[in-house]
Short mmCIF file of C-alpha atoms and ligand atoms in Angstrom, two decimals:
data_model
loop_
_atom_site.label_atom_id
_atom_site.label_comp_id
_atom_site.label_asym_id
_atom_site.label_seq_id
_atom_site.Cartn_x
_atom_site.Cartn_y
_atom_site.Cartn_z
CA MET U 13 25.27 -27.45 -50.19
CA GLU U 14 25.96 -27.49 -46.49
CA LYS U 15 22.97 -26.39 -44.41
CA LYS U 16 23.41 -24.61 -41.12
CA LYS U 17 20.44 -24.45 -38.78
CA ILE U 18 19.99 -21.24 -36.84
CA ALA U 19 17.34 -20.57 -34.20
CA ILE U 20 16.03 -17.05 -34.67
CA LEU U 21 14.73 -15.59 -31.40
CA ALA U 22 13.87 -12.02 -32.32
CA GLY U 23 12.02 -11.29 -29.07
CA ASP U 24 10.55 -7.91 -28.16
CA GLY U 25 10.81 -4.21 -28.91
CA ILE U 26 13.30 -3.42 -31.63
CA GLY U 27 14.37 -7.10 -31.70
CA PRO U 28 12.40 -8.10 -34.83
CA GLU U 29 13.43 -4.98 -36.79
CA ILE U 30 17.14 -5.30 -36.18
CA MET U 31 16.95 -9.06 -36.68
CA ASN U 32 15.61 -8.50 -40.21
CA GLU U 33 18.71 -6.49 -41.05
CA ALA U 34 20.98 -9.24 -39.74
CA LEU U 35 19.10 -11.73 -41.93
CA LYS U 36 19.60 -9.39 -44.89
CA ILE U 37 23.35 -9.57 -44.29
CA LEU U 38 23.30 -13.35 -43.88
CA ALA U 39 21.49 -13.59 -47.23
CA VAL U 40 24.47 -11.87 -48.84
CA ILE U 41 26.86 -14.24 -47.07
CA GLN U 42 24.84 -17.21 -48.33
CA ARG U 43 25.22 -16.02 -51.90
CA LYS U 44 28.91 -15.21 -51.65
CA TYR U 45 30.07 -18.20 -49.64
CA LYS U 46 28.95 -21.72 -50.30
CA VAL U 47 26.63 -22.10 -47.34
CA GLU U 48 22.94 -22.32 -46.77
CA PHE U 49 21.29 -21.11 -43.60
CA GLU U 50 18.07 -22.64 -42.42
CA TYR U 51 16.16 -20.43 -40.01
CA LYS U 52 13.91 -21.75 -37.27
CA HIS U 53 11.93 -18.90 -35.76
CA ALA U 54 10.75 -19.21 -32.17
CA LEU U 55 9.19 -16.98 -29.54
CA VAL U 56 10.95 -15.67 -26.45
CA GLY U 57 10.33 -12.98 -23.82
CA GLY U 58 7.13 -10.94 -23.84
CA ALA U 59 6.49 -12.20 -27.36
CA ALA U 60 6.24 -15.75 -26.01
CA TRP U 61 4.18 -14.76 -22.98
CA GLY U 62 1.04 -13.98 -24.99
CA LYS U 63 0.87 -17.48 -26.40
CA TYR U 64 2.47 -19.64 -23.69
CA LYS U 65 2.34 -17.63 -20.42
CA ASN U 66 6.06 -18.42 -20.25
CA HIS U 67 9.05 -16.31 -21.30
CA LEU U 68 11.05 -19.32 -22.41
CA PRO U 69 8.59 -22.06 -23.41
CA GLU U 70 9.66 -25.65 -23.98
CA VAL U 71 8.86 -25.39 -27.72
CA THR U 72 11.44 -22.62 -28.02
CA LEU U 73 14.06 -24.65 -26.14
CA GLU U 74 13.30 -27.59 -28.43
CA VAL U 75 13.83 -25.44 -31.54
CA CYS U 76 17.19 -24.28 -30.12
CA ARG U 77 18.24 -27.84 -29.32
CA ASN U 78 17.76 -28.71 -32.98
CA CYS U 79 19.94 -25.86 -34.20
CA GLU U 80 23.66 -25.13 -34.25
CA ALA U 81 23.40 -21.57 -33.00
CA ILE U 82 20.91 -19.08 -31.63
CA LEU U 83 20.65 -15.59 -33.04
CA PHE U 84 18.91 -13.59 -30.35
CA GLY U 85 17.30 -10.14 -30.65
CA SER U 86 16.28 -8.68 -27.33
CA VAL U 87 13.66 -9.10 -24.63
CA GLY U 88 11.94 -6.63 -22.34
CA GLY U 89 8.97 -4.27 -22.13
CA PRO U 90 8.28 -0.64 -21.32
CA VAL U 91 9.60 0.59 -17.95
CA GLN U 92 6.15 1.58 -16.72
CA GLU U 93 4.88 -1.98 -17.33
CA GLN U 94 7.78 -3.76 -15.67
CA ASN U 95 5.66 -5.05 -12.82
CA THR U 96 2.94 -6.57 -14.93
CA GLU U 97 2.69 -10.36 -15.27
CA LYS U 98 3.81 -10.22 -18.87
CA TRP U 99 7.07 -8.42 -18.20
CA ARG U 100 8.05 -9.31 -14.63
CA GLY U 101 11.31 -11.28 -14.69
CA VAL U 102 11.38 -11.44 -18.48
CA GLU U 103 15.14 -10.86 -18.86
CA VAL U 104 16.18 -13.21 -16.09
CA ASN U 105 13.80 -15.94 -17.26
CA SER U 106 14.76 -15.69 -20.92
CA LEU U 107 18.50 -14.99 -20.74
CA LEU U 108 19.53 -16.89 -17.63
CA GLY U 109 17.26 -19.73 -18.76
CA LEU U 110 19.01 -20.01 -22.12
CA ARG U 111 22.48 -19.65 -20.61
CA LYS U 112 21.83 -22.47 -18.16
CA ALA U 113 19.95 -24.72 -20.61
CA PHE U 114 22.78 -24.64 -23.14
CA GLY U 115 25.78 -24.32 -20.82
CA LEU U 116 26.75 -20.96 -22.37
CA TYR U 117 29.60 -20.35 -19.95
CA ALA U 118 31.80 -18.05 -22.03
CA ASN U 119 30.48 -14.60 -22.75
CA LEU U 120 32.49 -12.46 -25.16
CA ARG U 121 31.67 -8.78 -25.18
CA PRO U 122 33.90 -6.72 -27.42
CA ALA U 123 33.82 -2.98 -26.85
CA LYS U 124 35.48 -0.88 -29.44
CA LEU U 125 35.51 2.85 -29.83
CA TYR U 126 35.30 3.55 -33.56
CA PRO U 127 37.43 6.64 -34.24
CA SER U 128 34.58 8.15 -36.27
CA LEU U 129 32.25 7.81 -33.27
CA SER U 130 34.47 9.10 -30.50
CA PHE U 131 32.07 12.03 -29.97
CA ALA U 132 29.41 9.55 -28.72
CA SER U 133 31.65 8.20 -25.97
CA SER U 134 31.00 9.21 -22.38
CA LEU U 135 34.75 9.71 -21.97
CA ARG U 136 36.48 13.06 -21.85
CA LYS U 137 37.43 14.11 -25.37
CA ASP U 138 41.20 13.70 -25.03
CA ILE U 139 40.79 10.18 -23.62
CA ALA U 140 38.16 9.15 -26.18
CA GLU U 141 40.31 10.30 -29.05
CA LYS U 142 42.97 7.78 -28.11
CA GLY U 143 40.42 5.07 -28.87
CA PHE U 144 40.32 1.57 -27.43
CA ASP U 145 39.46 -1.94 -28.49
CA LEU U 146 38.87 -4.39 -25.67
CA LEU U 147 37.14 -7.67 -25.08
CA VAL U 148 35.37 -8.56 -21.87
CA VAL U 149 35.44 -12.32 -21.35
CA ARG U 150 32.76 -12.95 -18.75
CA GLU U 151 32.05 -16.24 -17.01
CA LEU U 152 28.32 -16.68 -17.56
CA THR U 153 26.93 -19.75 -15.83
CA GLY U 154 28.50 -19.62 -12.38
CA GLY U 155 29.39 -17.26 -9.56
CA ILE U 156 26.85 -15.38 -7.49
CA TYR U 157 24.24 -15.48 -10.28
CA PHE U 158 23.71 -19.21 -9.89
CA GLY U 159 25.30 -20.05 -6.52
CA GLN U 160 23.28 -22.00 -3.97
CA PRO U 161 21.90 -21.43 -1.43
CA LYS U 162 20.09 -18.21 -2.19
CA GLY U 163 16.84 -16.96 -0.79
CA ARG U 164 14.96 -14.97 1.83
CA LYS U 165 14.25 -15.95 5.40
CA GLY U 166 12.75 -14.64 8.58
CA GLN U 167 10.23 -11.89 9.15
CA GLY U 168 10.03 -8.26 10.17
CA ASP U 169 13.27 -6.87 11.63
CA GLU U 170 14.77 -10.34 11.42
CA GLU U 171 14.09 -10.76 7.72
CA TYR U 172 17.16 -11.24 5.55
CA ALA U 173 18.18 -12.29 2.05
CA PHE U 174 21.26 -14.07 0.79
CA ASP U 175 23.11 -15.13 -2.33
CA THR U 176 26.13 -17.37 -2.54
CA MET U 177 29.21 -16.84 -4.63
CA ASN U 178 31.20 -19.91 -5.47
CA TYR U 179 33.57 -20.88 -8.22
CA SER U 180 35.09 -24.26 -8.87
CA ARG U 181 38.59 -24.76 -10.22
CA LYS U 182 37.12 -26.23 -13.39
CA GLU U 183 34.85 -23.23 -13.97
CA ILE U 184 37.70 -20.77 -13.52
CA GLU U 185 40.14 -22.74 -15.64
CA ARG U 186 37.89 -23.13 -18.65
CA ILE U 187 36.96 -19.43 -18.81
CA ALA U 188 40.61 -18.46 -18.25
CA HIS U 189 41.62 -20.60 -21.23
CA VAL U 190 39.00 -18.81 -23.35
CA ALA U 191 40.48 -15.45 -22.32
CA PHE U 192 44.10 -16.42 -23.00
CA ARG U 193 43.29 -18.02 -26.34
CA ALA U 194 41.34 -14.90 -27.35
CA ALA U 195 44.31 -12.73 -26.33
CA GLN U 196 46.66 -14.79 -28.49
CA LYS U 197 44.59 -13.71 -31.49
CA ARG U 198 44.51 -10.08 -30.36
CA ARG U 199 47.11 -7.88 -28.66
CA LYS U 200 48.28 -10.62 -26.29
CA LYS U 201 47.33 -9.20 -22.93
CA VAL U 202 44.95 -10.52 -20.27
CA THR U 203 43.86 -8.49 -17.27
CA SER U 204 42.11 -10.76 -14.80
CA ILE U 205 39.58 -8.91 -12.68
CA ASP U 206 39.02 -9.99 -9.08
CA LYS U 207 38.55 -8.84 -5.52
CA ALA U 208 41.26 -11.01 -4.04
CA ASN U 209 41.91 -8.50 -1.25
CA VAL U 210 38.52 -9.31 0.29
CA LEU U 211 36.66 -12.35 -1.06
CA THR U 212 37.77 -15.96 -0.59
CA THR U 213 36.30 -16.98 -3.95
CA MET U 214 38.40 -14.29 -5.55
CA VAL U 215 41.62 -15.34 -3.78
CA PHE U 216 40.97 -18.74 -5.35
CA TRP U 217 40.14 -17.12 -8.70
CA ARG U 218 43.49 -15.33 -8.74
CA GLU U 219 45.40 -18.44 -7.69
CA VAL U 220 43.84 -20.52 -10.48
CA VAL U 221 44.26 -17.85 -13.17
CA ASP U 222 47.90 -17.24 -12.10
CA ASN U 223 48.56 -20.89 -12.88
CA ILE U 224 46.77 -20.90 -16.22
CA ALA U 225 48.71 -17.77 -17.20
CA LYS U 226 51.96 -19.74 -16.95
CA LYS U 227 50.76 -21.91 -19.85
CA TYR U 228 50.61 -18.84 -22.09
CA PRO U 229 54.08 -17.28 -21.88
CA ASP U 230 53.36 -15.30 -25.06
CA VAL U 231 50.52 -13.44 -23.34
CA GLU U 232 51.14 -10.59 -20.91
CA TYR U 233 49.16 -11.20 -17.73
CA GLU U 234 48.07 -8.86 -14.99
CA PRO U 235 45.56 -9.40 -12.17
CA MET U 236 43.63 -6.29 -11.14
CA TYR U 237 41.10 -5.49 -8.41
CA VAL U 238 37.66 -4.76 -9.78
CA ASP U 239 37.35 -1.31 -8.22
CA ASN U 240 40.63 -0.26 -9.76
CA ALA U 241 39.57 -1.74 -13.11
CA ALA U 242 36.33 0.27 -13.08
CA MET U 243 38.42 3.39 -12.53
CA GLN U 244 41.09 2.50 -15.08
CA LEU U 245 38.38 2.07 -17.73
CA THR U 246 37.48 5.73 -17.41
CA ARG U 247 41.12 6.92 -17.15
CA GLU U 248 42.94 4.90 -19.76
CA PRO U 249 40.84 2.20 -21.44
CA SER U 250 43.45 1.65 -24.14
CA GLN U 251 45.58 -0.26 -21.59
CA PHE U 252 43.13 -3.18 -21.80
CA ASP U 253 43.05 -5.94 -24.37
CA VAL U 254 41.20 -8.91 -22.82
CA MET U 255 39.47 -8.41 -19.46
CA LEU U 256 38.77 -11.74 -17.80
CA CYS U 257 35.90 -11.53 -15.30
CA GLY U 258 33.56 -13.62 -13.20
CA ASN U 259 29.84 -13.34 -13.82
CA MET U 260 28.99 -10.36 -11.62
CA PHE U 261 32.04 -8.18 -12.29
CA GLY U 262 31.77 -8.97 -16.00
CA ASP U 263 28.16 -7.81 -16.00
CA ILE U 264 29.15 -4.48 -14.50
CA LEU U 265 32.36 -3.82 -16.43
CA SER U 266 30.81 -4.78 -19.77
CA ASP U 267 28.14 -2.11 -19.30
CA GLU U 268 30.81 0.41 -18.38
CA SER U 269 32.80 -0.57 -21.47
CA ALA U 270 29.68 -0.12 -23.60
CA ALA U 271 29.06 3.37 -22.22
CA ILE U 272 32.59 4.55 -22.90
CA ALA U 273 32.39 3.03 -26.40
CA GLY U 274 29.49 5.33 -27.29
CA SER U 275 26.46 3.48 -28.51
CA LEU U 276 24.98 0.31 -27.15
CA GLY U 277 23.52 -0.10 -30.60
CA MET U 278 26.99 -0.93 -31.92
CA LEU U 279 28.09 -3.76 -29.66
CA PRO U 280 27.59 -7.45 -30.33
CA SER U 281 28.13 -10.37 -27.99
CA ALA U 282 28.61 -14.11 -28.05
CA SER U 283 27.77 -16.65 -25.37
CA LEU U 284 29.52 -19.90 -26.07
CA ALA U 285 29.14 -23.48 -24.90
CA GLU U 286 31.99 -25.99 -24.74
CA SER U 287 30.99 -27.21 -28.21
CA THR U 288 30.66 -24.83 -31.16
CA PHE U 289 27.10 -24.04 -30.06
CA GLY U 290 26.59 -20.40 -29.17
CA MET U 291 24.05 -17.67 -28.69
CA TYR U 292 24.66 -14.31 -30.31
CA GLU U 293 22.93 -11.14 -29.25
CA PRO U 294 23.31 -7.37 -29.34
CA SER U 295 24.40 -5.78 -26.07
CA GLY U 296 21.63 -3.18 -26.12
CA GLY U 297 18.13 -3.76 -24.82
CA SER U 298 14.74 -3.97 -26.50
CA ALA U 299 14.33 -0.16 -26.56
CA PRO U 300 10.49 -0.29 -26.58
CA ASP U 301 10.35 3.52 -26.78
CA ILE U 302 11.66 3.49 -30.34
CA ALA U 303 10.32 0.12 -31.48
CA GLY U 304 8.40 0.07 -34.75
CA GLN U 305 9.69 3.46 -35.91
CA GLY U 306 12.37 2.17 -38.22
CA ILE U 307 15.11 4.17 -36.49
CA ALA U 308 16.84 1.53 -34.36
CA ASN U 309 20.51 0.83 -34.99
CA PRO U 310 20.89 -2.74 -36.33
CA ILE U 311 24.70 -2.77 -36.27
CA ALA U 312 24.99 -4.68 -32.98
CA GLN U 313 22.68 -7.36 -34.34
CA ILE U 314 24.58 -7.52 -37.61
CA LEU U 315 27.92 -7.80 -35.81
CA SER U 316 26.40 -10.50 -33.58
CA ALA U 317 25.59 -12.48 -36.72
CA ALA U 318 29.23 -11.97 -37.75
CA MET U 319 30.37 -13.39 -34.40
CA MET U 320 28.12 -16.39 -35.05
CA LEU U 321 29.85 -17.01 -38.38
CA LYS U 322 33.21 -16.81 -36.67
CA TYR U 323 32.60 -18.91 -33.56
CA SER U 324 29.86 -21.41 -34.45
CA PHE U 325 30.41 -21.83 -38.18
CA ASP U 326 34.16 -21.35 -38.48
CA MET U 327 33.77 -18.64 -41.11
CA PRO U 328 36.18 -15.98 -39.82
CA GLU U 329 36.67 -14.45 -43.25
CA ALA U 330 32.95 -13.86 -43.80
CA ALA U 331 32.77 -12.33 -40.32
CA GLU U 332 35.61 -9.98 -41.16
CA LYS U 333 33.94 -8.90 -44.40
CA ILE U 334 30.85 -7.90 -42.44
CA GLU U 335 32.93 -5.93 -39.93
CA GLU U 336 34.72 -4.16 -42.76
CA ALA U 337 31.42 -3.29 -44.43
CA VAL U 338 30.15 -1.76 -41.18
CA GLU U 339 33.27 0.39 -40.84
CA LYS U 340 33.07 1.48 -44.42
CA VAL U 341 29.44 2.60 -44.11
CA LEU U 342 30.30 4.56 -40.97
CA ASN U 343 33.34 6.11 -42.64
CA ASN U 344 31.12 7.13 -45.55
CA GLY U 345 29.14 9.21 -43.09
CA TYR U 346 25.95 7.20 -42.69
CA ARG U 347 24.48 7.12 -39.20
CA THR U 348 21.36 5.97 -37.41
CA ALA U 349 19.86 8.45 -34.96
CA ASP U 350 21.69 7.12 -31.89
CA ILE U 351 25.11 7.84 -33.40
CA TRP U 352 24.17 10.77 -35.60
CA GLN U 353 26.20 13.95 -35.51
CA GLU U 354 25.91 17.31 -37.32
CA GLY U 355 27.15 16.99 -40.90
CA LYS U 356 26.46 13.26 -41.16
CA LYS U 357 23.77 11.52 -43.19
CA LYS U 358 20.93 10.30 -40.98
CA VAL U 359 19.45 7.00 -42.14
CA GLY U 360 16.95 4.50 -40.76
CA THR U 361 17.22 0.83 -39.82
CA LEU U 362 16.43 -0.52 -43.30
CA ASP U 363 18.76 1.87 -45.08
CA ILE U 364 21.81 1.23 -42.98
CA GLY U 365 21.19 -2.52 -43.26
CA GLN U 366 20.98 -2.19 -47.02
CA LEU U 367 24.16 -0.08 -47.17
CA ILE U 368 26.08 -2.62 -45.12
CA ALA U 369 24.78 -5.45 -47.32
CA GLU U 370 25.94 -3.61 -50.46
CA ASN U 371 29.37 -3.01 -48.99
CA ILE U 372 30.20 -6.62 -48.36
CA VAL U 373 32.92 -7.28 -50.89
CA THR U 374 34.47 -10.68 -51.27
C1 LIG N 17 23.33 -8.86 -19.24
C2 LIG N 17 22.12 -8.48 -18.45
C3 LIG N 17 21.62 -9.70 -17.71
C4 LIG N 17 22.70 -10.10 -16.73
C5 LIG N 17 20.29 -9.53 -16.96
C6 LIG N 17 19.25 -8.85 -17.80
C7 LIG N 17 19.78 -10.84 -16.44
O1 LIG N 17 22.37 -7.42 -17.62
O2 LIG N 17 23.23 -9.74 -20.11
O3 LIG N 17 24.39 -8.28 -18.99
O4 LIG N 17 22.78 -9.58 -15.62
O5 LIG N 17 23.49 -10.96 -17.10
MG1 LIG N 18 24.29 -6.56 -17.89
#
């Protein structure tokens, strides 16, 4: 049987608990489809710090290099400890480190408002009830996050700090292709987010994307300024299908999309390299306040595993079966605490994982 090697980086907080539920689901997939997964566990974040004094030790990178995909939990510690040695910089070191090390330039962040969960959305009721289903395609290894030079100079009143935003034609083109190809498999619309009325990099961004758009005549294309897009998301999110963004704007708009979708505990993400290699992680954080209580919502982690099947292992059908099982369990009224509502059945992490596993029908 074909063996697929997966690096399991559960990380901190609720990471290990929700990861176990994703592994439960993958066990079902192994049985039902003719695949075998081989898991290589490695430490990352605060969990790695204790042993290696490093949030992303070389041993962990080596494990990942020997795998075909990374399934990532979450990293981060309690707010009140954020300035301790163990936790300072943990997210930047772990996440940006992995993104750079593996060239994970294409970040896919679907945000979908499940009709049964519209009450959890931060949107006004009449807007939420219309629902939405969008995909943020965020460039992840360029832009102002990684641009050089960056730093701090001078002293006293003269002290200043600077970051640099730059984008090359190649960087813009490859992420634009990802967005247009994704749209072809969805509702065939790309909204490219920029700030071409002010920033030179964004004038260039629009110019390059305009040209790529011509290669996809079957996809509706619209450029939009980022400030307008932020507003449109709260007014009429159903107008969006694929939102193509640079690194910084994608960071911001994907959080906004998550908030209007209701629960962070529901949203998966994929960060893809040019090969089939990818890293898959829930959009929510490590939630240390509820870690170890068995109440965390594992759905984002489970759906991240589904994205891994789809993008790294070319198993779109298995991925769909998992998504259907999640919907079915929600429709049957089962909810973890974060998405619970009067009249619904409140269940814990293990139970909802089990229910989803049982509802995978092939
Ligand atoms: C994200 C996070 C990261 C980012 C931080 C934690 C480095 O906000 O994945 O969206 O800004 O990319
Ligand atoms: Mg973010």
